[in-house]
Amino acid sequence: MGQYQELRSLSQMGLVRGVPQPEAVDFLITCFGAEPEASRAVDLDIFDSARDSADPLPLLCLRCRISHAFETWLLVTYKRWREKTGIELGAMASYALDDDGELTIRSGPSERAPFTYAQIASLPAGLISPFSAEVLRSYDPALCGLPHWAKLKIQAHNELKAYFRQHGLLLISDWALLRNTSPTKVRQACEQHLRSGDTIEVLCALHRHYCDPYDFAKLKHKQKTGKASGWQPDLPFLTELAPAEDTFTTLDRLKAIAQAIRRFMTEKANQSLDQAAEAGYEAADLASLSSTTDNDSPSPQELKALIDVALQRAMDQLMPQVLASSGSNTNLYRCLWGGWAEGLKQRPLANRCGTSQGTVSKLLKPELQASAIATAAAVELKRHPAFASCGQSVEAAERLVTALRNHLLEPEQEGDVAPLRRWVQNHLSQS
Amino acid sequence: MTEPITPMEVLPMPAEAIELSVEQPWSSPRAMAVAALRQVLAAQPTALPMGPETAAEDEGRMLSLNRFALQLVTSGISADQIEVDAKPWEEQATAPQLLLAAQVDEENAVVAFGGVLTGPEFLALAHAAERNGDQLLLAAGVFKGGLQRLLTLVQLLEPAALPRLAFGGMGVNVQRQVVTIADWLGGQLDGALQQVFGAQWQPLTQGAFFSGDAAAAERDALALVAIPLGLDGDQLVCGQAAEGCIERFVLQMVATGADPALPDGLVLRLIAAMTGDLLPDGLVITARQGSHEQRQTANSSTHIELVFGGGAELIDVSLSYPGSSDLVLPPLQLPG
């Protein structure tokens, strides 16, 4: 079934499914003599019909069309991040695929009106429901194609942003991405990942002119709305950016650059993961920590005892606060730390505690706690002459903290339990 | 055929990112960074005083954290370059001791502290940094260690251990401060080479440092100074910044000569930090003495080297790598 006559919608079961719209089919056959293939020309024809008539059906066709664009965008994001973050397609879709195909729209506390272009254009400013109505009422065909506009709008959806943030993901708009990417990186990204008929020189020149007008327009947007998010380029902005070009072409070029940057960043992110896997874990080396070598310096056993005491004191001081600072998630927090202390990895931890891997990685940060404990212990150890050099040298300070942190997280011998895990086990068993 | 890359539509939140209220109308990225910093400091077991109490959000305002002068710079969260106001670094009196980078996502109200540079680390990078008026552009990746590194340094170090260093004393102008190679024989190492580039002087028993076919070339070796180098992504870094790199290598500078008190030659050699490893392909060392220029490019190489046979003219040495700013050493001088 085509994109103008099937609405991709979220079912009550939380699944995305296609809902045929027979009235949309009738409208298309009346207008086009057949069910047309999706294209920009057809989008524009139907959009003109919607603006010129009081009939809700042309808008319904466009609502269907948008829902396909939403679904594609959501699926790409979901497939990439579901494993790592535990995002759910149903939850994501609830923000965008909330259109049930009704031919009326809520126009007041208990009133409904025909779902026409005139009606949605007359509704007060602010996010309106369904989201497709918000996309369509703000759409200007001179700017870009309708599917792309749908993508731009979803990138600026504040509630969806908040959902992603809860799962450790950041929804960054193309506009911020373009602003924050250096000319050098734009060129590299375009050289490697450009999918456009334009030359790299043309695109780099456009990007060079982008930042100042963007900063100015963003500032105006903040002053007007009080928000940093939600800005979209308008015709004056695009005209100022490239006066000799039509605005549609300019936006298309900006989109091509942003996509090239995203591909470039994706490739780099994948390489970083590979490199991190190869690099492995930095070895703990408590034996190298002493800064004195004369005969009066403590023996390795004495140093070890000093370190153990300092670490124990720092754990006693810091960890109870960490384990207690759980707010409304006390049980979940205890479950996560308890599982971690037993040596469970992220996936089994998430299963045991009935949560997502994303939540595990967000709430449970033993490396961070280990660094804080190591620093606190190092502050105490620094008072001892054997460790005095860490007050005078960046390298010595960092070497000491790194070694202490690694010692907290790694067992000294095979079969041992790492000190931080052991502390958490003891603490949880007593409380 | 290469599999096409599906671009990331969302980005992973950096580890240790701090989430601020999305409801609050933040006046600027810096205001968000200051708020995030205060949030972290408030959660520390030990009180770490930060000032100024008011107006810390003002752009360009120097912060004081536990008696350390701290410059706070911000960028967008996906930025690959960070602008650093160079004005405070013009004079020793105003030069910060630490430089903290905060990457701010205004749209999501998230702040990620990329990390910290000490004064010497910053000055080493400033040499070759792109400049835009008073702003120096540094790669975002050169800031290391996140906020934890800042907390470690301000709690463990004595403030005097991080001197205020300015461009005039040791920064940009250091490129024109001549390094006298003869000083190496007595164990003296130019302060700028040591502090800015992390160079290490090593006593040399003639020829003992080298093995294999390199030994013959250095049978007249008199002194060795080594600069640790690394690739941080595509960025050439040196000194301490190189220690955390996966790709690490060393620039060895060997003073040579038949007279144990008078060097009359210089060998510049790049080798991998791990014996037998290959240097990164595309790494280039260039050295010029007067009109005589030598250049070597690593290509499946375990080492590359340049040899100068004497002359009182200054030897300008630079290292480059595709996509990186060049690393330019102060001019070196052999006795005439």
PDB file of N, CA, C and O in Angstrom, chain A residues 128-166:
ATOM      1  N   ILE A 128       0.799  20.990  18.913  1.00  0.00           N
ATOM      2  CA  ILE A 128      -0.570  20.468  18.826  1.00  0.00           C
ATOM      3  C   ILE A 128      -0.526  18.978  18.537  1.00  0.00           C
ATOM      4  O   ILE A 128       0.448  18.449  18.017  1.00  0.00           O
ATOM      5  N   SER A 129      -1.611  18.336  18.874  1.00  0.00           N
ATOM      6  CA  SER A 129      -1.686  16.883  18.718  1.00  0.00           C
ATOM      7  C   SER A 129      -2.762  16.542  17.698  1.00  0.00           C
ATOM      8  O   SER A 129      -3.814  17.173  17.694  1.00  0.00           O
ATOM      9  N   PRO A 130      -2.504  15.564  16.816  1.00  0.00           N
ATOM     10  CA  PRO A 130      -1.304  14.751  16.702  1.00  0.00           C
ATOM     11  C   PRO A 130      -0.113  15.548  16.158  1.00  0.00           C
ATOM     12  O   PRO A 130      -0.298  16.629  15.617  1.00  0.00           O
ATOM     13  N   PHE A 131       1.058  14.938  16.279  1.00  0.00           N
ATOM     14  CA  PHE A 131       2.280  15.634  15.901  1.00  0.00           C
ATOM     15  C   PHE A 131       2.294  15.956  14.402  1.00  0.00           C
ATOM     16  O   PHE A 131       2.869  16.945  13.973  1.00  0.00           O
ATOM     17  N   SER A 132       1.620  15.107  13.603  1.00  0.00           N
ATOM     18  CA  SER A 132       1.592  15.359  12.159  1.00  0.00           C
ATOM     19  C   SER A 132       0.932  16.714  11.872  1.00  0.00           C
ATOM     20  O   SER A 132       1.293  17.386  10.899  1.00  0.00           O
ATOM     21  N   ALA A 133      -0.033  17.115  12.697  1.00  0.00           N
ATOM     22  CA  ALA A 133      -0.678  18.413  12.500  1.00  0.00           C
ATOM     23  C   ALA A 133       0.324  19.538  12.708  1.00  0.00           C
ATOM     24  O   ALA A 133       0.347  20.526  11.968  1.00  0.00           O
ATOM     25  N   GLU A 134       1.196  19.378  13.712  1.00  0.00           N
ATOM     26  CA  GLU A 134       2.226  20.380  13.977  1.00  0.00           C
ATOM     27  C   GLU A 134       3.188  20.471  12.792  1.00  0.00           C
ATOM     28  O   GLU A 134       3.610  21.555  12.395  1.00  0.00           O
ATOM     29  N   VAL A 135       3.532  19.312  12.230  1.00  0.00           N
ATOM     30  CA  VAL A 135       4.454  19.294  11.089  1.00  0.00           C
ATOM     31  C   VAL A 135       3.812  20.000   9.898  1.00  0.00           C
ATOM     32  O   VAL A 135       4.432  20.838   9.232  1.00  0.00           O
ATOM     33  N   LEU A 136       2.563  19.679   9.630  1.00  0.00           N
ATOM     34  CA  LEU A 136       1.910  20.206   8.424  1.00  0.00           C
ATOM     35  C   LEU A 136       1.605  21.700   8.533  1.00  0.00           C
ATOM     36  O   LEU A 136       1.739  22.428   7.560  1.00  0.00           O
ATOM     37  N   ARG A 137       1.238  22.161   9.688  1.00  0.00           N
ATOM     38  CA  ARG A 137       0.903  23.581   9.763  1.00  0.00           C
ATOM     39  C   ARG A 137       2.139  24.467   9.690  1.00  0.00           C
ATOM     40  O   ARG A 137       2.049  25.635   9.349  1.00  0.00           O
ATOM     41  N   SER A 138       3.295  23.921  10.016  1.00  0.00           N
ATOM     42  CA  SER A 138       4.519  24.722   9.960  1.00  0.00           C
ATOM     43  C   SER A 138       5.288  24.501   8.656  1.00  0.00           C
ATOM     44  O   SER A 138       6.347  25.093   8.453  1.00  0.00           O
ATOM     45  N   TYR A 139       4.746  23.655   7.772  1.00  0.00           N
ATOM     46  CA  TYR A 139       5.495  23.297   6.566  1.00  0.00           C
ATOM     47  C   TYR A 139       5.424  24.405   5.528  1.00  0.00           C
ATOM     48  O   TYR A 139       4.345  24.921   5.229  1.00  0.00           O
ATOM     49  N   ASP A 140       6.589  24.742   4.969  1.00  0.00           N
ATOM     50  CA  ASP A 140       6.661  25.687   3.857  1.00  0.00           C
ATOM     51  C   ASP A 140       7.354  24.965   2.710  1.00  0.00           C
ATOM     52  O   ASP A 140       8.546  24.672   2.798  1.00  0.00           O
ATOM     53  N   PRO A 141       6.620  24.691   1.620  1.00  0.00           N
ATOM     54  CA  PRO A 141       7.225  23.908   0.527  1.00  0.00           C
ATOM     55  C   PRO A 141       8.444  24.592  -0.090  1.00  0.00           C
ATOM     56  O   PRO A 141       9.239  23.925  -0.752  1.00  0.00           O
ATOM     57  N   ALA A 142       8.592  25.892   0.107  1.00  0.00           N
ATOM     58  CA  ALA A 142       9.770  26.565  -0.463  1.00  0.00           C
ATOM     59  C   ALA A 142      11.043  26.174   0.276  1.00  0.00           C
ATOM     60  O   ALA A 142      12.146  26.396  -0.211  1.00  0.00           O
ATOM     61  N   LEU A 143      10.897  25.607   1.461  1.00  0.00           N
ATOM     62  CA  LEU A 143      12.072  25.278   2.263  1.00  0.00           C
ATOM     63  C   LEU A 143      12.661  23.914   1.914  1.00  0.00           C
ATOM     64  O   LEU A 143      13.866  23.776   1.724  1.00  0.00           O
ATOM     65  N   CYS A 144      11.821  22.904   1.882  1.00  0.00           N
ATOM     66  CA  CYS A 144      12.337  21.551   1.666  1.00  0.00           C
ATOM     67  C   CYS A 144      11.179  20.607   1.383  1.00  0.00           C
ATOM     68  O   CYS A 144      10.009  21.008   1.456  1.00  0.00           O
ATOM     69  N   GLY A 145      11.525  19.339   1.100  1.00  0.00           N
ATOM     70  CA  GLY A 145      10.492  18.330   0.879  1.00  0.00           C
ATOM     71  C   GLY A 145       9.770  18.002   2.181  1.00  0.00           C
ATOM     72  O   GLY A 145      10.313  18.207   3.275  1.00  0.00           O
ATOM     73  N   LEU A 146       8.577  17.463   2.040  1.00  0.00           N
ATOM     74  CA  LEU A 146       7.773  17.181   3.238  1.00  0.00           C
ATOM     75  C   LEU A 146       8.408  16.112   4.145  1.00  0.00           C
ATOM     76  O   LEU A 146       8.452  16.300   5.369  1.00  0.00           O
ATOM     77  N   PRO A 147       8.920  14.998   3.593  1.00  0.00           N
ATOM     78  CA  PRO A 147       9.539  14.004   4.497  1.00  0.00           C
ATOM     79  C   PRO A 147      10.719  14.596   5.277  1.00  0.00           C
ATOM     80  O   PRO A 147      10.910  14.302   6.453  1.00  0.00           O
ATOM     81  N   HIS A 148      11.493  15.454   4.597  1.00  0.00           N
ATOM     82  CA  HIS A 148      12.631  16.048   5.298  1.00  0.00           C
ATOM     83  C   HIS A 148      12.152  17.007   6.390  1.00  0.00           C
ATOM     84  O   HIS A 148      12.735  17.058   7.482  1.00  0.00           O
ATOM     85  N   TRP A 149      11.095  17.742   6.090  1.00  0.00           N
ATOM     86  CA  TRP A 149      10.557  18.647   7.104  1.00  0.00           C
ATOM     87  C   TRP A 149      10.091  17.848   8.328  1.00  0.00           C
ATOM     88  O   TRP A 149      10.302  18.246   9.475  1.00  0.00           O
ATOM     89  N   ALA A 150       9.476  16.693   8.041  1.00  0.00           N
ATOM     90  CA  ALA A 150       9.013  15.839   9.147  1.00  0.00           C
ATOM     91  C   ALA A 150      10.204  15.424  10.013  1.00  0.00           C
ATOM     92  O   ALA A 150      10.140  15.414  11.249  1.00  0.00           O
ATOM     93  N   LYS A 151      11.330  15.123   9.346  1.00  0.00           N
ATOM     94  CA  LYS A 151      12.519  14.702  10.102  1.00  0.00           C
ATOM     95  C   LYS A 151      13.073  15.866  10.929  1.00  0.00           C
ATOM     96  O   LYS A 151      13.451  15.700  12.097  1.00  0.00           O
ATOM     97  N   LEU A 152      13.088  17.043  10.328  1.00  0.00           N
ATOM     98  CA  LEU A 152      13.589  18.210  11.065  1.00  0.00           C
ATOM     99  C   LEU A 152      12.722  18.498  12.285  1.00  0.00           C
ATOM    100  O   LEU A 152      13.220  18.847  13.364  1.00  0.00           O
ATOM    101  N   LYS A 153      11.426  18.337  12.116  1.00  0.00           N
ATOM    102  CA  LYS A 153      10.531  18.626  13.239  1.00  0.00           C
ATOM    103  C   LYS A 153      10.685  17.594  14.359  1.00  0.00           C
ATOM    104  O   LYS A 153      10.630  17.928  15.539  1.00  0.00           O
ATOM    105  N   ILE A 154      10.883  16.365  13.965  1.00  0.00           N
ATOM    106  CA  ILE A 154      11.016  15.346  15.015  1.00  0.00           C
ATOM    107  C   ILE A 154      12.347  15.521  15.755  1.00  0.00           C
ATOM    108  O   ILE A 154      12.438  15.240  16.954  1.00  0.00           O
ATOM    109  N   GLN A 155      13.355  16.011  15.050  1.00  0.00           N
ATOM    110  CA  GLN A 155      14.635  16.278  15.720  1.00  0.00           C
ATOM    111  C   GLN A 155      14.484  17.366  16.788  1.00  0.00           C
ATOM    112  O   GLN A 155      15.317  17.482  17.677  1.00  0.00           O
ATOM    113  N   ALA A 156      13.429  18.173  16.658  1.00  0.00           N
ATOM    114  CA  ALA A 156      13.240  19.275  17.601  1.00  0.00           C
ATOM    115  C   ALA A 156      12.115  18.989  18.595  1.00  0.00           C
ATOM    116  O   ALA A 156      11.682  19.881  19.301  1.00  0.00           O
ATOM    117  N   HIS A 157      11.671  17.747  18.654  1.00  0.00           N
ATOM    118  CA  HIS A 157      10.546  17.394  19.532  1.00  0.00           C
ATOM    119  C   HIS A 157      11.046  17.305  20.978  1.00  0.00           C
ATOM    120  O   HIS A 157      11.803  16.402  21.334  1.00  0.00           O
ATOM    121  N   ASN A 158      10.623  18.238  21.816  1.00  0.00           N
ATOM    122  CA  ASN A 158      11.199  18.337  23.162  1.00  0.00           C
ATOM    123  C   ASN A 158      10.934  17.112  24.025  1.00  0.00           C
ATOM    124  O   ASN A 158      11.792  16.683  24.795  1.00  0.00           O
ATOM    125  N   GLU A 159       9.738  16.537  23.918  1.00  0.00           N
ATOM    126  CA  GLU A 159       9.443  15.368  24.759  1.00  0.00           C
ATOM    127  C   GLU A 159      10.242  14.154  24.305  1.00  0.00           C
ATOM    128  O   GLU A 159      10.688  13.346  25.125  1.00  0.00           O
ATOM    129  N   LEU A 160      10.416  14.037  22.998  1.00  0.00           N
ATOM    130  CA  LEU A 160      11.237  12.927  22.502  1.00  0.00           C
ATOM    131  C   LEU A 160      12.694  13.129  22.932  1.00  0.00           C
ATOM    132  O   LEU A 160      13.379  12.178  23.315  1.00  0.00           O
ATOM    133  N   LYS A 161      13.143  14.369  22.887  1.00  0.00           N
ATOM    134  CA  LYS A 161      14.502  14.676  23.382  1.00  0.00           C
ATOM    135  C   LYS A 161      14.649  14.229  24.833  1.00  0.00           C
ATOM    136  O   LYS A 161      15.660  13.650  25.218  1.00  0.00           O
ATOM    137  N   ALA A 162      13.636  14.546  25.630  1.00  0.00           N
ATOM    138  CA  ALA A 162      13.701  14.193  27.052  1.00  0.00           C
ATOM    139  C   ALA A 162      13.734  12.674  27.215  1.00  0.00           C
ATOM    140  O   ALA A 162      14.465  12.145  28.067  1.00  0.00           O
ATOM    141  N   TYR A 163      12.978  11.964  26.383  1.00  0.00           N
ATOM    142  CA  TYR A 163      12.982  10.492  26.452  1.00  0.00           C
ATOM    143  C   TYR A 163      14.383   9.959  26.124  1.00  0.00           C
ATOM    144  O   TYR A 163      14.916   9.102  26.836  1.00  0.00           O
ATOM    145  N   PHE A 164      14.972  10.489  25.072  1.00  0.00           N
ATOM    146  CA  PHE A 164      16.316  10.037  24.705  1.00  0.00           C
ATOM    147  C   PHE A 164      17.314  10.370  25.821  1.00  0.00           C
ATOM    148  O   PHE A 164      18.202   9.578  26.133  1.00  0.00           O
ATOM    149  N   ARG A 165      17.178  11.551  26.390  1.00  0.00           N
ATOM    150  CA  ARG A 165      18.113  11.967  27.446  1.00  0.00           C
ATOM    151  C   ARG A 165      18.058  11.008  28.626  1.00  0.00           C
ATOM    152  O   ARG A 165      19.097  10.666  29.195  1.00  0.00           O
ATOM    153  N   GLN A 166      16.829  10.568  28.939  1.00  0.00           N
ATOM    154  CA  GLN A 166      16.705   9.595  30.033  1.00  0.00           C
ATOM    155  C   GLN A 166      17.487   8.318  29.737  1.00  0.00           C
ATOM    156  O   GLN A 166      17.891   7.600  30.634  1.00  0.00           O
TER     157      GLN A 166
END
